[in-house]
CSV table of C-alpha atoms in Angstrom, one decimal:
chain,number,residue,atom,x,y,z
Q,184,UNK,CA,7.9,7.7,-13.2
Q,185,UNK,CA,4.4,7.5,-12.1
Q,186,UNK,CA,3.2,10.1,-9.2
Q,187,UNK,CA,0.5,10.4,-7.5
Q,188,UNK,CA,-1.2,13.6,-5.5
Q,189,UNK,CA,-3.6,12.9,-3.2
Q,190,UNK,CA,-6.1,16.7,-1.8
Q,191,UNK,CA,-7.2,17.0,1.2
Q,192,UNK,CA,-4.4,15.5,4.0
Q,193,UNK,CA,-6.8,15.5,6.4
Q,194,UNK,CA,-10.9,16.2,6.7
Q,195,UNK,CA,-13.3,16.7,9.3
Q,196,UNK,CA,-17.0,16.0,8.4
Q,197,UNK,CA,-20.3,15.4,10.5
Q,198,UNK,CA,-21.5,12.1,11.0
Q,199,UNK,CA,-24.4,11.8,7.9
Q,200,UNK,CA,-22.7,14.3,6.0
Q,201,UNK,CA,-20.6,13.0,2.8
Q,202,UNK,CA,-16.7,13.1,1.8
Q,203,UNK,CA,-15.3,13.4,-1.2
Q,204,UNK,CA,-11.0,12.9,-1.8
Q,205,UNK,CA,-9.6,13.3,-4.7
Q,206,UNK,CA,-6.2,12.3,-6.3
Q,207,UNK,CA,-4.3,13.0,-9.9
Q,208,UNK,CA,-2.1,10.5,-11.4
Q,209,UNK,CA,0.7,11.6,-14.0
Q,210,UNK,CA,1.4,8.4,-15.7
Q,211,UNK,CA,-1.3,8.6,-18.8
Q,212,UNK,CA,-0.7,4.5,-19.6
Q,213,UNK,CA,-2.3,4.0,-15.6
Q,214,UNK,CA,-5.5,2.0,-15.8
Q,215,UNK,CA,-6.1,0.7,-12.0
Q,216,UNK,CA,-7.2,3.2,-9.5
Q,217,UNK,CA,-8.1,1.4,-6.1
Q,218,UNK,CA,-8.2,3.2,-2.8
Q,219,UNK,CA,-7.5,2.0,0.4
Q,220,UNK,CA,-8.6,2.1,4.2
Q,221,UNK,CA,-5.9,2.1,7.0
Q,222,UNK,CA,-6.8,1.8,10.9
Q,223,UNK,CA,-4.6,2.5,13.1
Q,224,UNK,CA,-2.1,-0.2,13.4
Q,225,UNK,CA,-3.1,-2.1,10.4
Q,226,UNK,CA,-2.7,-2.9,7.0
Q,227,UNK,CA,-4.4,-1.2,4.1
Q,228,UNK,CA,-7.9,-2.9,3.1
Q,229,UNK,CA,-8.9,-2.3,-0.4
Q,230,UNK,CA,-12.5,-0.3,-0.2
Q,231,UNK,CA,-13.1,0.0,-3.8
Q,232,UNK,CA,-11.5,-0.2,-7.0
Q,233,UNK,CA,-12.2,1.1,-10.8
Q,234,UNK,CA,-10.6,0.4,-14.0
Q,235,UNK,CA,-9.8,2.6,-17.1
Q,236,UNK,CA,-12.7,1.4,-19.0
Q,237,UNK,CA,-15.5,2.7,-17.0
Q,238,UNK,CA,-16.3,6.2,-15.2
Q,239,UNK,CA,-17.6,6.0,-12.2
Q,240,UNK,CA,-18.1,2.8,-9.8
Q,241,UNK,CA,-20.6,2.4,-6.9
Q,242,UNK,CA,-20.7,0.4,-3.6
Q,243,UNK,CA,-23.2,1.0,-1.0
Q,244,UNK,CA,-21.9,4.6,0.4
Q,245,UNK,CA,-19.0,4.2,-1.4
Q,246,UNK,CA,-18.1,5.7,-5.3
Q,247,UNK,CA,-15.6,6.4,-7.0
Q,248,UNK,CA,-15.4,8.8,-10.3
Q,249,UNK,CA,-12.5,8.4,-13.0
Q,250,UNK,CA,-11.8,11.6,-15.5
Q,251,UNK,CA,-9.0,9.9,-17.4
Q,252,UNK,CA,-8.5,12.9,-20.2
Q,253,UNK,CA,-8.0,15.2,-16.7
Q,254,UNK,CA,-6.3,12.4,-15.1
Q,255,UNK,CA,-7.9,12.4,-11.9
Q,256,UNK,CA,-10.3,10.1,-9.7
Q,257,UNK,CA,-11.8,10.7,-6.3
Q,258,UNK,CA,-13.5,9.0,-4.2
Q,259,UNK,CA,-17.1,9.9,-2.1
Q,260,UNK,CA,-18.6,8.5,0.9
Q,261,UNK,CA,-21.9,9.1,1.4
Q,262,UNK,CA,-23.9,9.0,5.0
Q,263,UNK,CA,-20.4,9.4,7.2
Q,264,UNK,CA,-20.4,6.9,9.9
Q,265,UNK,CA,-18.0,7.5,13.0
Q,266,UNK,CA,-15.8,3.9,11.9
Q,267,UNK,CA,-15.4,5.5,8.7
Q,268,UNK,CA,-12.2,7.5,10.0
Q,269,UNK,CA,-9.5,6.6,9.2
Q,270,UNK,CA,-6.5,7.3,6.8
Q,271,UNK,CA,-7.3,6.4,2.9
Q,272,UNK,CA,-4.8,6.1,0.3
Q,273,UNK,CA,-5.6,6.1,-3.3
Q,274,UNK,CA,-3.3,4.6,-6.1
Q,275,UNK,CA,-2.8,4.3,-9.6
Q,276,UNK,CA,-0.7,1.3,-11.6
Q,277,UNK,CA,-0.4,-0.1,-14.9
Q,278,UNK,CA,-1.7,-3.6,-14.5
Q,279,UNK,CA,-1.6,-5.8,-17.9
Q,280,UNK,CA,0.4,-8.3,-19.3
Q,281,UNK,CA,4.3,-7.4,-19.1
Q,282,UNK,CA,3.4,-4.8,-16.8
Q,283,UNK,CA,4.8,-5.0,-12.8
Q,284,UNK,CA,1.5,-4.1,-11.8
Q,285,UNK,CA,3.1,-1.9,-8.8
Q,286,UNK,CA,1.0,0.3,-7.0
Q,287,UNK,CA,2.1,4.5,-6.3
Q,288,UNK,CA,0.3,5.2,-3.7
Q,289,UNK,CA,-1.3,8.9,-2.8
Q,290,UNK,CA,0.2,10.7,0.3
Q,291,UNK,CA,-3.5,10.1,2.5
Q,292,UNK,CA,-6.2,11.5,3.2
Q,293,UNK,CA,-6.7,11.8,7.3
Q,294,UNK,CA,-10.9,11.1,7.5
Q,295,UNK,CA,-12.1,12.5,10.8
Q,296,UNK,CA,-16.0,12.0,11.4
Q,297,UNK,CA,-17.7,13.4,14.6
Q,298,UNK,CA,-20.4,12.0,15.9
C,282,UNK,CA,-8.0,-18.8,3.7
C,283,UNK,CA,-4.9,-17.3,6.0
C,284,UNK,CA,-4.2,-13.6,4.3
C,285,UNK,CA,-0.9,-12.1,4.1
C,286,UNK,CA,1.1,-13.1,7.2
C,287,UNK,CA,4.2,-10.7,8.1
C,288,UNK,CA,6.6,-11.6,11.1
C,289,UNK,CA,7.6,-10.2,13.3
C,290,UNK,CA,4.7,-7.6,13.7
C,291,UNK,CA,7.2,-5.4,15.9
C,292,UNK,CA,10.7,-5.7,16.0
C,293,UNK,CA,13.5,-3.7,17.7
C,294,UNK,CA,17.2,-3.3,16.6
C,295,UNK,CA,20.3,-1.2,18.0
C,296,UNK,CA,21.9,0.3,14.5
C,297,UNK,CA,24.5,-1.5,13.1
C,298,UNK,CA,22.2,-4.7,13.6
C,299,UNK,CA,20.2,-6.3,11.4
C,300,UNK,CA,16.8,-6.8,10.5
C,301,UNK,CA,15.1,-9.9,8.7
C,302,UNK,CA,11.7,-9.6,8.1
C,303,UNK,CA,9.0,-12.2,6.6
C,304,UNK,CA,6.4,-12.5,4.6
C,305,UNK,CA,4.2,-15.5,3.5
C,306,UNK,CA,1.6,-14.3,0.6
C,307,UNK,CA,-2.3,-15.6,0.3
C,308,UNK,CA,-2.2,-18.7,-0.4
C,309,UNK,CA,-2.2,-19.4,-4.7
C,310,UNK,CA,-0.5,-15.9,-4.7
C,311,UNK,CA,3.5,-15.7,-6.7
C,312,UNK,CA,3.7,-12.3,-7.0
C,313,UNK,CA,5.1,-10.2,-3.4
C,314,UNK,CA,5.4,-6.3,-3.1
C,315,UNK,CA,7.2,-4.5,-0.2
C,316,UNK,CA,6.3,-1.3,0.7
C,317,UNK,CA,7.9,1.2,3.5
C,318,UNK,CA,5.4,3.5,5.6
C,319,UNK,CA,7.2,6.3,7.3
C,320,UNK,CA,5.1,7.7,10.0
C,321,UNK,CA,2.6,9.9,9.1
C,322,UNK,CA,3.1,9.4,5.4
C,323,UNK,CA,2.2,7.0,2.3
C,324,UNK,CA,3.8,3.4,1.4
C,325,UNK,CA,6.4,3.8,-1.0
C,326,UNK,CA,7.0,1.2,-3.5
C,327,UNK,CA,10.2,-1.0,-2.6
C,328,UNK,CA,10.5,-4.2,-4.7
C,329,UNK,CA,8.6,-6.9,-6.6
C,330,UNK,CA,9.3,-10.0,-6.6
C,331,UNK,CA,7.8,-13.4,-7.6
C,332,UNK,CA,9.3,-16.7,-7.0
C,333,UNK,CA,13.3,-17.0,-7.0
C,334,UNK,CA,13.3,-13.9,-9.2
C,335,UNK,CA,13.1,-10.2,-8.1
C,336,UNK,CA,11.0,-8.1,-10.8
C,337,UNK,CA,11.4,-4.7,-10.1
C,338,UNK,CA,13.7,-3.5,-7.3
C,339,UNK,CA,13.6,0.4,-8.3
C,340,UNK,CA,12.3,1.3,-5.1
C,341,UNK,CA,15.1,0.0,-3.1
C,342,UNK,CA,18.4,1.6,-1.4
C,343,UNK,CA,21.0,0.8,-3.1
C,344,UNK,CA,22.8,-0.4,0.0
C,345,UNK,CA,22.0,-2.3,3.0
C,346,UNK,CA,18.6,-3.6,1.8
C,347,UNK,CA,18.3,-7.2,-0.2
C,348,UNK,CA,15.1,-9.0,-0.5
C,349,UNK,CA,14.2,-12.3,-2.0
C,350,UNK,CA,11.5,-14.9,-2.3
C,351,UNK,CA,12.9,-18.3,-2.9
C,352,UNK,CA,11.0,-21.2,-3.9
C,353,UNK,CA,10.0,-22.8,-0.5
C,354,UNK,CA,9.2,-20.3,2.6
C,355,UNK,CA,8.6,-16.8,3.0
C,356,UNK,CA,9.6,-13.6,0.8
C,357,UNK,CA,12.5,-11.8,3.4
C,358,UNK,CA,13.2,-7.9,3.4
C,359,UNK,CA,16.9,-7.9,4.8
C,360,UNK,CA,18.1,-5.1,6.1
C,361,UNK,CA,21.8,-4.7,7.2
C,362,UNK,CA,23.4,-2.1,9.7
C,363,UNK,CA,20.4,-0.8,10.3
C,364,UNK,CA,19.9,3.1,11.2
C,365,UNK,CA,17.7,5.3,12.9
C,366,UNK,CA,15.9,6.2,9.7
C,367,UNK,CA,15.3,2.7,8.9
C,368,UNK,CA,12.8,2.6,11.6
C,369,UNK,CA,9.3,2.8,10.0
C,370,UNK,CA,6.4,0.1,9.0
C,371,UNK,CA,7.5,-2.1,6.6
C,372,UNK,CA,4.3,-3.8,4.5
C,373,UNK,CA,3.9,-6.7,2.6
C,374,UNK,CA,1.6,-7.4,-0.4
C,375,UNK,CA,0.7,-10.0,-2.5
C,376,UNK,CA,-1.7,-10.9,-5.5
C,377,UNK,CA,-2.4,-13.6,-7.9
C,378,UNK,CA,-0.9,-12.5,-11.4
C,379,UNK,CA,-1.9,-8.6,-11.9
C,380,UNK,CA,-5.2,-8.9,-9.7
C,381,UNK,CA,-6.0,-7.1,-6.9
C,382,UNK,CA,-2.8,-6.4,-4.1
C,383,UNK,CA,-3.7,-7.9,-0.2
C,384,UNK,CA,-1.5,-6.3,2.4
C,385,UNK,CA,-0.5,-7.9,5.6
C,386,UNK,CA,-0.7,-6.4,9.2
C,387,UNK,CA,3.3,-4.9,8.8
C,388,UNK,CA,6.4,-5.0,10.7
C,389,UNK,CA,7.1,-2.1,12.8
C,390,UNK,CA,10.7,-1.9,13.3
C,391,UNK,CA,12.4,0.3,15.6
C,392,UNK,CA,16.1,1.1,15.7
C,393,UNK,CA,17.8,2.5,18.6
Protein backbone atom coordinates (compact mmCIF):
# COMPACT_ATOMS: atom_id res chain seq x y z
CA UNK A 1 0.00 0.00 0.00
CA UNK A 2 0.68 3.66 -0.19
CA UNK A 3 3.36 5.17 2.45
CA UNK A 4 4.30 8.16 3.14
CA UNK A 5 7.76 9.64 5.00
CA UNK A 6 7.60 12.81 6.21
CA UNK A 7 11.80 14.68 7.24
CA UNK A 8 12.27 16.63 9.66
CA UNK A 9 9.92 15.55 12.95
CA UNK A 10 10.39 18.60 14.45
CA UNK A 11 12.21 22.23 13.38
CA UNK A 12 13.18 25.23 15.10
CA UNK A 13 13.57 28.42 12.90
CA UNK A 14 13.77 32.25 13.70
CA UNK A 15 10.94 34.31 13.25
CA UNK A 16 11.58 35.86 9.36
CA UNK A 17 13.65 33.05 8.53
CA UNK A 18 12.03 30.29 6.05
CA UNK A 19 11.11 26.35 6.42
CA UNK A 20 11.11 23.92 4.15
CA UNK A 21 9.56 20.02 4.98
CA UNK A 22 9.64 17.54 2.81
CA UNK A 23 7.88 14.19 2.29
CA UNK A 24 8.26 10.92 -0.28
CA UNK A 25 5.34 8.99 -1.30
CA UNK A 26 5.74 5.28 -2.65
CA UNK A 27 2.65 4.76 -4.47
CA UNK A 28 3.66 6.06 -8.22
CA UNK A 29 -0.34 6.17 -9.34
CA UNK A 30 -0.62 9.21 -6.30
CA UNK A 31 -1.61 12.49 -7.84
CA UNK A 32 -2.95 14.72 -4.71
CA UNK A 33 -0.34 16.03 -2.35
CA UNK A 34 -2.09 18.45 0.23
CA UNK A 35 -0.51 19.41 3.58
CA UNK A 36 -2.06 20.15 6.54
CA UNK A 37 -1.88 22.56 9.78
CA UNK A 38 -2.75 21.14 13.23
CA UNK A 39 -3.00 23.39 16.52
CA UNK A 40 -3.03 22.06 19.49
CA UNK A 41 -6.31 20.54 20.19
CA UNK A 42 -7.74 20.86 16.70
CA UNK A 43 -8.42 19.36 13.59
CA UNK A 44 -6.16 19.52 10.59
CA UNK A 45 -6.75 22.64 8.25
CA UNK A 46 -5.71 22.14 4.75
CA UNK A 47 -2.88 24.99 3.97
CA UNK A 48 -2.16 24.18 0.46
CA UNK A 49 -2.64 21.60 -1.99
CA UNK A 50 -0.97 20.56 -5.54
CA UNK A 51 -1.95 18.11 -8.11
CA UNK A 52 0.15 15.73 -10.32
CA UNK A 53 -0.12 17.92 -13.32
CA UNK A 54 1.84 20.89 -12.22
CA UNK A 55 5.29 21.45 -10.27
CA UNK A 56 5.27 23.74 -7.89
CA UNK A 57 2.26 25.85 -6.36
CA UNK A 58 2.36 29.27 -4.54
CA UNK A 59 0.24 31.04 -1.84
CA UNK A 60 1.32 34.04 -0.16
CA UNK A 61 4.38 32.59 2.09
CA UNK A 62 3.32 29.37 1.39
CA UNK A 63 4.73 26.83 -1.72
CA UNK A 64 4.81 23.72 -2.38
CA UNK A 65 7.22 21.80 -4.98
CA UNK A 66 6.21 18.34 -6.60
CA UNK A 67 9.26 16.00 -8.19
CA UNK A 68 6.95 13.17 -9.25
CA UNK A 69 9.89 11.05 -11.25
CA UNK A 70 11.71 11.33 -7.53
CA UNK A 71 8.51 11.05 -5.86
CA UNK A 72 8.74 13.59 -3.40
CA UNK A 73 7.09 17.10 -2.51
CA UNK A 74 7.91 19.56 0.26
CA UNK A 75 6.63 22.23 1.37
CA UNK A 76 8.33 26.10 2.19
CA UNK A 77 7.20 28.82 4.31
CA UNK A 78 8.69 31.82 3.74
CA UNK A 79 8.90 34.98 6.34
CA UNK A 80 8.21 32.57 9.69
CA UNK A 81 5.64 34.09 11.77
CA UNK A 82 5.48 32.97 15.54
CA UNK A 83 1.38 31.41 14.71
CA UNK A 84 3.06 29.50 12.21
CA UNK A 85 3.97 26.60 14.76
CA UNK A 86 2.45 24.12 14.78
CA UNK A 87 2.40 20.39 13.64
CA UNK A 88 2.05 19.83 9.61
CA UNK A 89 1.23 16.76 8.05
CA UNK A 90 1.59 16.19 4.33
CA UNK A 91 -0.29 13.46 2.35
CA UNK A 92 -0.48 11.79 -0.80
CA UNK A 93 -3.86 9.82 -2.32
CA UNK A 94 -5.13 8.67 -5.53
CA UNK A 95 -8.11 10.86 -6.16
CA UNK A 96 -10.13 10.09 -9.59
CA UNK A 97 -12.93 8.31 -10.64
CA UNK A 98 -13.13 4.65 -9.02
CA UNK A 99 -10.55 5.68 -6.74
CA UNK A 100 -11.34 5.96 -2.59
CA UNK A 101 -9.66 9.07 -2.68
CA UNK A 102 -8.11 8.21 1.06
CA UNK A 103 -5.57 10.25 2.34
CA UNK A 104 -1.91 8.50 3.95
CA UNK A 105 -0.81 10.91 5.87
CA UNK A 106 3.07 11.84 6.68
CA UNK A 107 4.24 11.14 10.43
CA UNK A 108 4.53 15.51 11.11
CA UNK A 109 6.56 17.79 11.04
CA UNK A 110 6.77 19.73 14.72
CA UNK A 111 7.22 23.68 13.36
CA UNK A 112 8.76 25.70 16.26
CA UNK A 113 9.31 29.54 15.48
CA UNK A 114 10.91 31.83 18.03
CA UNK A 115 10.28 35.11 18.15
CA UNK B 1 -22.03 26.70 6.34
CA UNK B 2 -21.58 24.40 9.74
CA UNK B 3 -18.12 22.28 9.00
CA UNK B 4 -17.58 18.86 10.12
CA UNK B 5 -19.23 18.44 13.52
CA UNK B 6 -17.85 15.45 15.73
CA UNK B 7 -19.56 14.61 19.23
CA UNK B 8 -18.54 14.17 21.87
CA UNK B 9 -15.34 16.28 21.60
CA UNK B 10 -13.99 14.29 24.79
CA UNK B 11 -15.25 11.23 26.07
CA UNK B 12 -14.16 8.91 28.84
CA UNK B 13 -14.74 5.05 29.12
CA UNK B 14 -13.63 2.28 31.87
CA UNK B 15 -12.42 -0.76 29.30
CA UNK B 16 -14.78 -3.15 28.67
CA UNK B 17 -17.29 -0.19 27.88
CA UNK B 18 -18.16 1.19 24.86
CA UNK B 19 -17.64 4.05 22.80
CA UNK B 20 -20.09 5.65 20.12
CA UNK B 21 -18.81 8.44 18.48
CA UNK B 22 -20.48 10.92 15.75
CA UNK B 23 -19.98 12.57 12.99
CA UNK B 24 -22.18 14.87 10.79
CA UNK B 25 -20.16 15.87 7.37
CA UNK B 26 -20.29 19.60 5.60
CA UNK B 27 -23.29 20.02 4.52
CA UNK B 28 -23.77 18.62 0.43
CA UNK B 29 -20.80 16.27 1.55
CA UNK B 30 -21.66 11.85 1.05
CA UNK B 31 -18.34 10.76 1.30
CA UNK B 32 -16.93 10.27 5.46
CA UNK B 33 -13.32 9.22 6.39
CA UNK B 34 -12.24 8.19 9.98
CA UNK B 35 -8.94 8.66 11.04
CA UNK B 36 -7.12 7.63 14.57
CA UNK B 37 -4.36 10.10 15.94
CA UNK B 38 -2.26 8.43 18.57
CA UNK B 39 -0.48 10.96 20.64
CA UNK B 40 2.36 12.34 19.24
CA UNK B 41 1.88 10.69 15.92
CA UNK B 42 0.06 10.96 12.39
CA UNK B 43 -3.83 10.06 11.47
CA UNK B 44 -4.00 6.72 10.18
CA UNK B 45 -6.58 5.86 7.72
CA UNK B 46 -9.53 3.82 9.31
CA UNK B 47 -12.63 3.59 6.98
CA UNK B 48 -14.52 5.25 4.19
CA UNK B 49 -17.77 5.31 3.94
CA UNK B 50 -20.50 7.06 1.95
CA UNK B 51 -24.12 6.72 2.52
CA UNK B 52 -25.48 3.19 3.84
CA UNK B 53 -22.38 1.69 2.30
CA UNK B 54 -18.85 1.38 3.75
CA UNK B 55 -16.17 1.82 0.87
CA UNK B 56 -12.99 0.86 2.21
CA UNK B 57 -12.60 -0.40 5.73
CA UNK B 58 -8.84 -1.64 5.39
CA UNK B 59 -7.78 0.52 8.05
CA UNK B 60 -9.89 -0.99 10.61
CA UNK B 61 -9.35 -3.73 13.60
CA UNK B 62 -10.73 -6.51 12.76
CA UNK B 63 -12.55 -6.69 16.01
CA UNK B 64 -14.30 -4.46 18.30
CA UNK B 65 -14.64 -1.51 15.81
CA UNK B 66 -17.88 -1.11 13.35
CA UNK B 67 -18.66 2.11 11.74
CA UNK B 68 -21.52 3.09 9.54
CA UNK B 69 -23.32 6.00 7.94
CA UNK B 70 -26.92 5.38 7.32
CA UNK B 71 -29.14 7.41 5.32
CA UNK B 72 -30.56 9.94 7.94
CA UNK B 73 -28.06 11.22 10.94
CA UNK B 74 -24.60 11.01 11.57
CA UNK B 75 -21.70 8.55 10.35
CA UNK B 76 -20.94 6.48 14.00
CA UNK B 77 -17.30 4.93 14.88
CA UNK B 78 -18.41 2.11 17.41
CA UNK B 79 -16.12 0.83 19.47
CA UNK B 80 -16.78 -2.15 21.72
CA UNK B 81 -14.92 -3.32 25.06
CA UNK B 82 -12.88 -0.68 24.77
CA UNK B 83 -9.03 -0.84 25.97
CA UNK B 84 -6.39 1.24 27.17
CA UNK B 85 -4.86 1.46 23.72
CA UNK B 86 -8.06 2.61 22.24
CA UNK B 87 -7.63 5.87 23.88
CA UNK B 88 -6.36 8.38 21.32
CA UNK B 89 -8.15 11.22 18.94
CA UNK B 90 -10.43 9.87 16.81
CA UNK B 91 -11.05 12.44 13.52
CA UNK B 92 -13.64 12.80 11.13
CA UNK B 93 -13.45 13.88 7.46
CA UNK B 94 -15.65 14.56 4.89
CA UNK B 95 -15.66 15.88 1.11
CA UNK B 96 -17.92 16.24 -1.75
CA UNK B 97 -17.10 13.33 -4.32
CA UNK B 98 -13.05 13.10 -4.56
CA UNK B 99 -12.58 16.98 -3.70
CA UNK B 100 -10.80 18.34 -1.04
CA UNK B 101 -11.13 16.34 2.73
CA UNK B 102 -12.52 18.80 5.80
CA UNK B 103 -11.72 17.45 9.20
CA UNK B 104 -13.71 18.05 12.29
CA UNK B 105 -12.40 19.20 15.80
CA UNK B 106 -12.03 15.16 16.95
CA UNK B 107 -13.13 13.04 19.83
CA UNK B 108 -10.65 12.55 22.36
CA UNK B 109 -11.48 9.43 24.15
CA UNK B 110 -9.90 8.14 27.17
CA UNK B 111 -10.12 4.71 28.59
CA UNK B 112 -9.43 3.92 32.10
Amino acid sequence: GENVEQHPSTLSVQEGDSAVIKCTYSDSASNYFPWYKQELGKGPQLIIDIRSNVGEKKDQRIAVTLNKTAKHFSLHITETQPEDSAVYFCAASNRGSGNTGKLIFGQGTTLQVKP
Amino acid sequence: NAGVMQNPRHLVRRRGQEARLRCSPMKGHSHVYWYRQLPEEGLKFMVYLQKENIIDESGMPKERFSAEFPKEGPSILRIQQVVRGDSAAYFCASSMNTGELFFGEGSRLTVL
